[in-house]
PDB file of C-alpha atoms in Angstrom:
ATOM      1  CA  UNK A   5      -3.418   3.041 -23.006  1.00 52.00           C
ATOM      2  CA  UNK A   6      -0.827   0.126 -25.092  1.00 57.00           C
ATOM      3  CA  UNK A   7       2.122   1.037 -22.183  1.00 55.00           C
ATOM      4  CA  UNK A   8      -0.682   0.910 -19.544  1.00 55.00           C
ATOM      5  CA  UNK A   9      -1.261  -2.684 -20.459  1.00 58.00           C
ATOM      6  CA  UNK A  10       1.707  -4.148 -20.967  1.00 58.00           C
ATOM      7  CA  UNK A  11       3.021  -2.202 -18.015  1.00 57.00           C
ATOM      8  CA  UNK A  12       0.706  -4.212 -15.533  1.00 56.00           C
ATOM      9  CA  UNK A  13       1.164  -7.406 -17.611  1.00 59.00           C
ATOM     10  CA  UNK A  14       4.720  -7.546 -17.214  1.00 57.00           C
ATOM     11  CA  UNK A  15       3.966  -6.451 -13.631  1.00 56.00           C
ATOM     12  CA  UNK A  16       1.648  -9.485 -13.254  1.00 58.00           C
ATOM     13  CA  UNK A  17       3.735 -12.308 -14.870  1.00 59.00           C
ATOM     14  CA  UNK A  18       6.640 -11.014 -11.736  1.00 56.00           C
ATOM     15  CA  UNK A  19       3.687 -11.597  -8.713  1.00 52.00           C
ATOM     16  CA  UNK A  20       3.335 -14.964  -9.626  1.00 56.00           C
ATOM     17  CA  UNK A  21       6.781 -16.215 -10.086  1.00 53.00           C
ATOM     18  CA  UNK A  22       6.693 -15.182  -6.231  1.00 51.00           C
ATOM     19  CA  UNK A  23       3.201 -18.411  -5.699  1.00 50.00           C
ATOM     20  CA  UNK A  24       6.357 -21.486  -5.604  1.00 53.00           C
ATOM     21  CA  UNK A  25       7.784 -19.466  -3.275  1.00 46.00           C
ATOM     22  CA  UNK A  26       4.299 -19.778  -0.753  1.00 45.00           C
ATOM     23  CA  UNK A  27       5.298 -22.949   1.307  1.00 46.00           C
ATOM     24  CA  UNK A  28       8.500 -22.579   1.964  1.00 43.00           C
ATOM     25  CA  UNK A  29      10.060 -22.837   5.715  1.00 44.00           C
ATOM     26  CA  UNK A  30      11.103 -20.535   7.585  1.00 42.00           C
ATOM     27  CA  UNK A  31      13.593 -21.272  10.792  1.00 46.00           C
ATOM     28  CA  UNK A  32      13.656 -20.121  14.575  1.00 45.00           C
ATOM     29  CA  UNK A  33      16.926 -18.269  14.507  1.00 48.00           C
ATOM     30  CA  UNK A  34      18.548 -17.100  18.195  1.00 47.00           C
ATOM     31  CA  UNK A  35      14.870 -16.139  19.607  1.00 45.00           C
ATOM     32  CA  UNK A  36      14.212 -15.005  22.826  1.00 47.00           C
ATOM     33  CA  UNK A  37      11.170 -17.176  24.698  1.00 48.00           C
ATOM     34  CA  UNK A  38      10.653 -14.229  26.450  1.00 46.00           C
ATOM     35  CA  UNK A  39      10.391 -11.866  23.343  1.00 48.00           C
ATOM     36  CA  UNK A  40       7.987 -14.024  22.371  1.00 48.00           C
ATOM     37  CA  UNK A  41       5.856 -14.079  25.327  1.00 45.00           C
ATOM     38  CA  UNK A  42       5.545 -10.742  24.843  1.00 45.00           C
ATOM     39  CA  UNK A  43       4.313 -10.994  21.651  1.00 49.00           C
ATOM     40  CA  UNK A  44       0.254 -10.256  21.189  1.00 47.00           C
ATOM     41  CA  UNK A  45      -1.762 -13.078  21.178  1.00 51.00           C
ATOM     42  CA  UNK A  46      -4.460 -12.396  18.938  1.00 55.00           C
ATOM     43  CA  UNK A  47      -7.623 -14.627  16.655  1.00 63.00           C
ATOM     44  CA  UNK A  48      -7.342 -15.544  13.385  1.00 69.00           C
ATOM     45  CA  UNK A  49      -9.831 -13.711  11.970  1.00 74.00           C
ATOM     46  CA  UNK A  50      -7.776 -10.357  13.632  1.00 75.00           C
ATOM     47  CA  UNK A  51      -4.973 -11.407  11.492  1.00 73.00           C
ATOM     48  CA  UNK A  52      -7.355 -11.839   8.930  1.00 79.00           C
ATOM     49  CA  UNK A  53      -9.108  -8.325   9.294  1.00 83.00           C
ATOM     50  CA  UNK A  54      -6.089  -6.759   8.678  1.00 81.00           C
ATOM     51  CA  UNK A  55      -5.073  -8.390   5.983  1.00 83.00           C
ATOM     52  CA  UNK A  56      -7.895  -8.196   3.664  1.00 87.00           C
ATOM     53  CA  UNK A  57      -8.570  -4.735   4.923  1.00 90.00           C
ATOM     54  CA  UNK A  58      -4.748  -3.720   3.452  1.00 87.00           C
ATOM     55  CA  UNK A  59      -5.421  -6.149   0.231  1.00 89.00           C
ATOM     56  CA  UNK A  60      -8.355  -3.648  -0.049  1.00 92.00           C
ATOM     57  CA  UNK A  61      -6.507  -0.601   0.672  1.00 93.00           C
ATOM     58  CA  UNK A  62      -3.958  -1.825  -2.172  1.00 92.00           C
ATOM     59  CA  UNK A  63      -6.111  -2.880  -4.807  1.00 93.00           C
ATOM     60  CA  UNK A  64      -7.189   0.703  -4.785  1.00 92.00           C
ATOM     61  CA  UNK A  65      -4.135   2.538  -4.289  1.00 92.00           C
ATOM     62  CA  UNK A  66      -2.586   0.115  -7.606  1.00 89.00           C
ATOM     63  CA  UNK A  67      -4.204   2.164 -10.319  1.00 89.00           C
ATOM     64  CA  UNK A  68      -2.853   4.919  -9.898  1.00 91.00           C
ATOM     65  CA  UNK A  69       0.011   4.989 -12.116  1.00 87.00           C
ATOM     66  CA  UNK A  70      -2.754   4.190 -14.568  1.00 88.00           C
ATOM     67  CA  UNK A  71      -4.707   7.768 -13.430  1.00 89.00           C
ATOM     68  CA  UNK A  72      -0.978   9.209 -14.065  1.00 87.00           C
ATOM     69  CA  UNK A  73      -0.458   7.594 -17.445  1.00 83.00           C
ATOM     70  CA  UNK A  74      -4.308   8.730 -18.791  1.00 83.00           C
ATOM     71  CA  UNK A  75      -3.778  12.337 -17.542  1.00 80.00           C
ATOM     72  CA  UNK A  76       0.205  12.955 -19.308  1.00 80.00           C
ATOM     73  CA  UNK A  77      -0.732  10.777 -22.763  1.00 74.00           C
ATOM     74  CA  UNK A  78      -1.477  13.740 -24.331  1.00 62.00           C
ATOM     75  CA  UNK A  79       1.128  15.868 -23.278  1.00 67.00           C
ATOM     76  CA  UNK A  80       4.616  15.446 -25.904  1.00 54.00           C
ATOM     77  CA  UNK A  81       6.382  15.805 -22.958  1.00 60.00           C
ATOM     78  CA  UNK A  82       4.833  13.667 -20.611  1.00 60.00           C
ATOM     79  CA  UNK A  83       7.885  11.266 -20.601  1.00 63.00           C
ATOM     80  CA  UNK A  84       9.971  13.765 -19.097  1.00 64.00           C
ATOM     81  CA  UNK A  85       7.033  14.824 -15.938  1.00 78.00           C
ATOM     82  CA  UNK A  86       7.189  11.558 -15.176  1.00 71.00           C
ATOM     83  CA  UNK A  87      10.412  10.993 -14.893  1.00 73.00           C
ATOM     84  CA  UNK A  88      10.082  14.451 -12.292  1.00 77.00           C
ATOM     85  CA  UNK A  89       6.893  12.967 -10.730  1.00 81.00           C
ATOM     86  CA  UNK A  90       8.748   9.793 -10.246  1.00 78.00           C
ATOM     87  CA  UNK A  91      11.668  12.712  -8.607  1.00 82.00           C
ATOM     88  CA  UNK A  92       8.189  13.709  -5.704  1.00 83.00           C
ATOM     89  CA  UNK A  93       7.187  10.673  -5.482  1.00 84.00           C
ATOM     90  CA  UNK A  94      11.241   9.363  -3.737  1.00 84.00           C
ATOM     91  CA  UNK A  95      11.520  12.307  -2.019  1.00 86.00           C
ATOM     92  CA  UNK A  96       7.493  12.352   0.058  1.00 85.00           C
ATOM     93  CA  UNK A  97       8.756   8.613   1.206  1.00 85.00           C
ATOM     94  CA  UNK A  98      12.316  10.095   2.826  1.00 86.00           C
ATOM     95  CA  UNK A  99      10.712  12.299   3.975  1.00 88.00           C
ATOM     96  CA  UNK A 100       8.494  10.189   6.062  1.00 84.00           C
ATOM     97  CA  UNK A 101      11.535   7.906   6.662  1.00 80.00           C
ATOM     98  CA  UNK A 102      13.450  10.605   8.309  1.00 81.00           C
ATOM     99  CA  UNK A 103       9.576  11.562  10.381  1.00 79.00           C
ATOM    100  CA  UNK A 104       8.973   7.514  11.256  1.00 75.00           C
ATOM    101  CA  UNK A 105      13.113   7.221  11.909  1.00 74.00           C
ATOM    102  CA  UNK A 106      13.008  10.590  14.513  1.00 68.00           C
ATOM    103  CA  UNK A 107       9.961   8.838  16.209  1.00 67.00           C
ATOM    104  CA  UNK A 108      11.340   5.797  16.878  1.00 63.00           C
ATOM    105  CA  UNK A 109      13.956   7.199  18.413  1.00 61.00           C
ATOM    106  CA  UNK A 110      11.652   9.024  20.852  1.00 58.00           C
ATOM    107  CA  UNK A 111       9.640   6.592  21.147  1.00 55.00           C
ATOM    108  CA  UNK A 112       6.800   8.387  20.176  1.00 49.00           C
ATOM    109  CA  UNK A 113       2.927   7.503  18.885  1.00 53.00           C
ATOM    110  CA  UNK A 114       1.633   3.834  18.377  1.00 63.00           C
ATOM    111  CA  UNK A 115       2.179   1.629  15.192  1.00 68.00           C
ATOM    112  CA  UNK A 116      -1.254   1.878  13.988  1.00 76.00           C
ATOM    113  CA  UNK A 117      -1.716   5.782  13.949  1.00 81.00           C
ATOM    114  CA  UNK A 118       1.461   6.559  11.059  1.00 84.00           C
ATOM    115  CA  UNK A 119      -0.202   3.484   9.673  1.00 86.00           C
ATOM    116  CA  UNK A 120      -3.827   4.928   9.522  1.00 89.00           C
ATOM    117  CA  UNK A 121      -2.630   8.219   8.707  1.00 90.00           C
ATOM    118  CA  UNK A 122      -0.394   6.807   5.715  1.00 90.00           C
ATOM    119  CA  UNK A 123      -3.623   4.956   4.422  1.00 92.00           C
ATOM    120  CA  UNK A 124      -5.144   8.314   4.464  1.00 94.00           C
ATOM    121  CA  UNK A 125      -2.464  10.712   2.856  1.00 94.00           C
ATOM    122  CA  UNK A 126      -3.061   8.089  -0.180  1.00 94.00           C
ATOM    123  CA  UNK A 127      -5.804   7.755  -0.633  1.00 94.00           C
ATOM    124  CA  UNK A 128      -6.074  11.649   0.101  1.00 94.00           C
ATOM    125  CA  UNK A 129      -3.642  11.607  -3.716  1.00 93.00           C
ATOM    126  CA  UNK A 130      -5.744   8.755  -4.660  1.00 92.00           C
ATOM    127  CA  UNK A 131      -8.539  11.620  -5.064  1.00 92.00           C
ATOM    128  CA  UNK A 132      -5.967  14.204  -6.078  1.00 93.00           C
ATOM    129  CA  UNK A 133      -4.492  12.957  -9.003  1.00 91.00           C
ATOM    130  CA  UNK A 134      -8.232  13.027 -10.435  1.00 88.00           C
ATOM    131  CA  UNK A 135      -8.224  16.915 -11.027  1.00 88.00           C
ATOM    132  CA  UNK A 136      -8.576  17.414 -15.136  1.00 83.00           C
ATOM    133  CA  UNK A 137      -5.276  19.363 -14.838  1.00 83.00           C
ATOM    134  CA  UNK A 138      -1.647  18.701 -14.515  1.00 84.00           C
ATOM    135  CA  UNK A 139      -0.414  20.931 -11.815  1.00 88.00           C
ATOM    136  CA  UNK A 140      -2.172  18.399  -9.395  1.00 88.00           C
ATOM    137  CA  UNK A 141      -0.116  15.646 -10.542  1.00 89.00           C
ATOM    138  CA  UNK A 142       2.493  17.087  -8.676  1.00 91.00           C
ATOM    139  CA  UNK A 143       1.003  17.088  -5.174  1.00 92.00           C
ATOM    140  CA  UNK A 144      -0.951  13.815  -6.031  1.00 92.00           C
ATOM    141  CA  UNK A 145       2.939  12.020  -6.029  1.00 92.00           C
ATOM    142  CA  UNK A 146       4.422  13.644  -3.819  1.00 92.00           C
ATOM    143  CA  UNK A 147       1.041  12.095  -1.522  1.00 92.00           C
ATOM    144  CA  UNK A 148       1.493   8.860  -2.483  1.00 92.00           C
ATOM    145  CA  UNK A 149       4.893   8.670  -1.778  1.00 91.00           C
ATOM    146  CA  UNK A 150       4.476  10.148   1.635  1.00 92.00           C
ATOM    147  CA  UNK A 151       2.029   7.735   2.621  1.00 91.00           C
ATOM    148  CA  UNK A 152       3.119   4.796   1.056  1.00 89.00           C
ATOM    149  CA  UNK A 153       6.502   5.092   3.285  1.00 88.00           C
ATOM    150  CA  UNK A 154       4.221   5.697   6.760  1.00 87.00           C
ATOM    151  CA  UNK A 155       2.018   2.757   5.275  1.00 88.00           C
ATOM    152  CA  UNK A 156       4.724   0.240   4.173  1.00 85.00           C
ATOM    153  CA  UNK A 157       7.024   0.678   8.105  1.00 83.00           C
ATOM    154  CA  UNK A 158       4.340   0.834  10.850  1.00 83.00           C
ATOM    155  CA  UNK A 159       2.353  -2.346   8.646  1.00 83.00           C
ATOM    156  CA  UNK A 160       6.155  -4.582   9.130  1.00 81.00           C
ATOM    157  CA  UNK A 161       5.565  -2.854  12.655  1.00 78.00           C
ATOM    158  CA  UNK A 162       2.427  -4.572  13.408  1.00 77.00           C
ATOM    159  CA  UNK A 163       2.871  -8.188  11.778  1.00 77.00           C
ATOM    160  CA  UNK A 164       5.934  -7.928  14.341  1.00 77.00           C
ATOM    161  CA  UNK A 165       3.884  -7.817  16.520  1.00 74.00           C
ATOM    162  CA  UNK A 166       0.560  -9.363  15.883  1.00 70.00           C
ATOM    163  CA  UNK A 167       2.478 -12.312  13.875  1.00 72.00           C
ATOM    164  CA  UNK A 168       4.960 -15.617  15.490  1.00 71.00           C
ATOM    165  CA  UNK A 169       8.290 -15.197  14.550  1.00 71.00           C
ATOM    166  CA  UNK A 170       8.085 -18.919  13.461  1.00 72.00           C
ATOM    167  CA  UNK A 171       4.621 -17.744  11.350  1.00 71.00           C
ATOM    168  CA  UNK A 172       6.583 -14.342  10.970  1.00 72.00           C
ATOM    169  CA  UNK A 173       8.246 -14.992   7.334  1.00 73.00           C
ATOM    170  CA  UNK A 174       5.519 -17.698   5.758  1.00 73.00           C
ATOM    171  CA  UNK A 175       2.344 -14.554   6.411  1.00 73.00           C
ATOM    172  CA  UNK A 176       5.413 -12.314   5.307  1.00 74.00           C
ATOM    173  CA  UNK A 177       5.780 -13.736   2.348  1.00 75.00           C
ATOM    174  CA  UNK A 178       2.311 -15.425   0.911  1.00 76.00           C
ATOM    175  CA  UNK A 179       1.086 -10.857   2.116  1.00 78.00           C
ATOM    176  CA  UNK A 180       3.433 -10.064  -0.355  1.00 77.00           C
ATOM    177  CA  UNK A 181       2.554 -12.373  -3.398  1.00 78.00           C
ATOM    178  CA  UNK A 182      -1.211 -11.410  -2.602  1.00 80.00           C
ATOM    179  CA  UNK A 183      -0.543  -7.645  -2.672  1.00 79.00           C
ATOM    180  CA  UNK A 184       1.767  -7.616  -5.745  1.00 78.00           C
ATOM    181  CA  UNK A 185      -0.611  -9.649  -7.977  1.00 82.00           C
ATOM    182  CA  UNK A 186      -3.941  -7.509  -6.364  1.00 88.00           C
ATOM    183  CA  UNK A 187      -1.929  -4.971  -8.252  1.00 87.00           C
ATOM    184  CA  UNK A 188      -1.462  -5.659 -12.004  1.00 85.00           C
ATOM    185  CA  UNK A 189      -5.065  -6.715 -11.885  1.00 87.00           C
ATOM    186  CA  UNK A 190      -5.985  -3.324 -10.278  1.00 90.00           C
ATOM    187  CA  UNK A 191      -3.887  -1.778 -13.705  1.00 88.00           C
ATOM    188  CA  UNK A 192      -5.952  -4.071 -16.242  1.00 88.00           C
ATOM    189  CA  UNK A 193      -9.300  -3.527 -14.267  1.00 90.00           C
ATOM    190  CA  UNK A 194      -9.395   0.453 -14.881  1.00 91.00           C
ATOM    191  CA  UNK A 195      -6.647   0.660 -18.138  1.00 88.00           C
ATOM    192  CA  UNK A 196      -9.719  -1.088 -19.379  1.00 89.00           C
ATOM    193  CA  UNK A 197     -12.359   1.286 -17.782  1.00 91.00           C
ATOM    194  CA  UNK A 198     -10.765   4.368 -18.953  1.00 89.00           C
ATOM    195  CA  UNK A 199      -9.981   2.967 -22.106  1.00 86.00           C
ATOM    196  CA  UNK A 200     -14.074   1.694 -22.723  1.00 88.00           C
ATOM    197  CA  UNK A 201     -14.785   5.863 -21.870  1.00 88.00           C
ATOM    198  CA  UNK A 202     -14.793   6.101 -18.328  1.00 89.00           C
ATOM    199  CA  UNK A 203     -13.454   9.719 -17.081  1.00 90.00           C
ATOM    200  CA  UNK A 204     -10.161  10.116 -14.479  1.00 89.00           C
ATOM    201  CA  UNK A 205     -11.852  11.562 -12.238  1.00 91.00           C
ATOM    202  CA  UNK A 206     -14.667   9.088 -12.033  1.00 93.00           C
ATOM    203  CA  UNK A 207     -12.534   6.061 -11.739  1.00 93.00           C
ATOM    204  CA  UNK A 208      -9.963   7.852  -8.974  1.00 93.00           C
ATOM    205  CA  UNK A 209     -12.913   8.533  -7.142  1.00 93.00           C
ATOM    206  CA  UNK A 210     -14.176   5.452  -7.069  1.00 94.00           C
ATOM    207  CA  UNK A 211     -11.307   3.803  -6.153  1.00 95.00           C
ATOM    208  CA  UNK A 212     -10.488   6.720  -3.282  1.00 95.00           C
ATOM    209  CA  UNK A 213     -14.334   6.007  -2.220  1.00 95.00           C
ATOM    210  CA  UNK A 214     -12.258   1.899  -1.725  1.00 95.00           C
ATOM    211  CA  UNK A 215      -9.447   3.240  -0.360  1.00 95.00           C
ATOM    212  CA  UNK A 216     -11.676   4.912   2.455  1.00 95.00           C
ATOM    213  CA  UNK A 217     -13.539   2.058   3.124  1.00 95.00           C
ATOM    214  CA  UNK A 218     -10.794  -0.133   3.605  1.00 94.00           C
ATOM    215  CA  UNK A 219      -9.086   2.539   5.100  1.00 94.00           C
ATOM    216  CA  UNK A 220     -11.646   2.955   7.910  1.00 93.00           C
ATOM    217  CA  UNK A 221     -12.114  -1.113   7.891  1.00 92.00           C
ATOM    218  CA  UNK A 222      -8.386  -1.646   9.390  1.00 89.00           C
ATOM    219  CA  UNK A 223      -8.906   0.894  12.181  1.00 89.00           C
ATOM    220  CA  UNK A 224     -12.126  -0.681  13.504  1.00 88.00           C
ATOM    221  CA  UNK A 225     -10.404  -3.493  13.218  1.00 85.00           C
ATOM    222  CA  UNK A 226      -7.742  -2.257  15.548  1.00 82.00           C
ATOM    223  CA  UNK A 227      -9.728  -0.111  17.761  1.00 80.00           C
ATOM    224  CA  UNK A 228      -9.790  -2.812  20.568  1.00 64.00           C
ATOM    225  CA  UNK A 229      -5.660  -4.550  20.820  1.00 58.00           C
ATOM    226  CA  UNK A 230      -3.248  -2.041  22.228  1.00 57.00           C
ATOM    227  CA  UNK A 231      -0.400  -0.824  19.347  1.00 59.00           C
TER     228      UNK A 231
END
């Protein structure tokens, strides 16, 4: 379990190094006024609501690796199996990226559909990873990678559509720093809880509830805008 804490602490230290860059001004170069006029005009409250929902989701999903470590720590060949699981996560991401590329070329669907779908898939992965059987880790990590790619690409597109270009760089930097801070905090909290005796399935159930709550909150927030 000590490796869990060390992993989370190192990630937290890395996140803290991003803080000095939050106030860097991002210049606009070659931006067409016509393209800017087409950008959706939304309130700051809506932007904050979107960011809060995604950060809550990141807090829930950030503990996923802790649950994987907890399931593998009793196995003699846990390290080898963890490497295999990582390859499944990568495979899921590649398949999702290929699917999004196809949809983009065909101009099918809206941004929020793959975004919400990705969050739902990752929420399901959280629930599966808590099943007390090592075999459950395989579909869980695949779904994590698949859903994560859907979420990341769609969220980038969402930010580009909602936030003016003059503020996009700053907004993206703030969100990346906050998201990077949230993940190790989640890992530290749940590593400490599991070390204290909390069952992995109960911990994953808690994070799954948080993930679904964040997903449906974001879906409600995006119900009005046409995206």
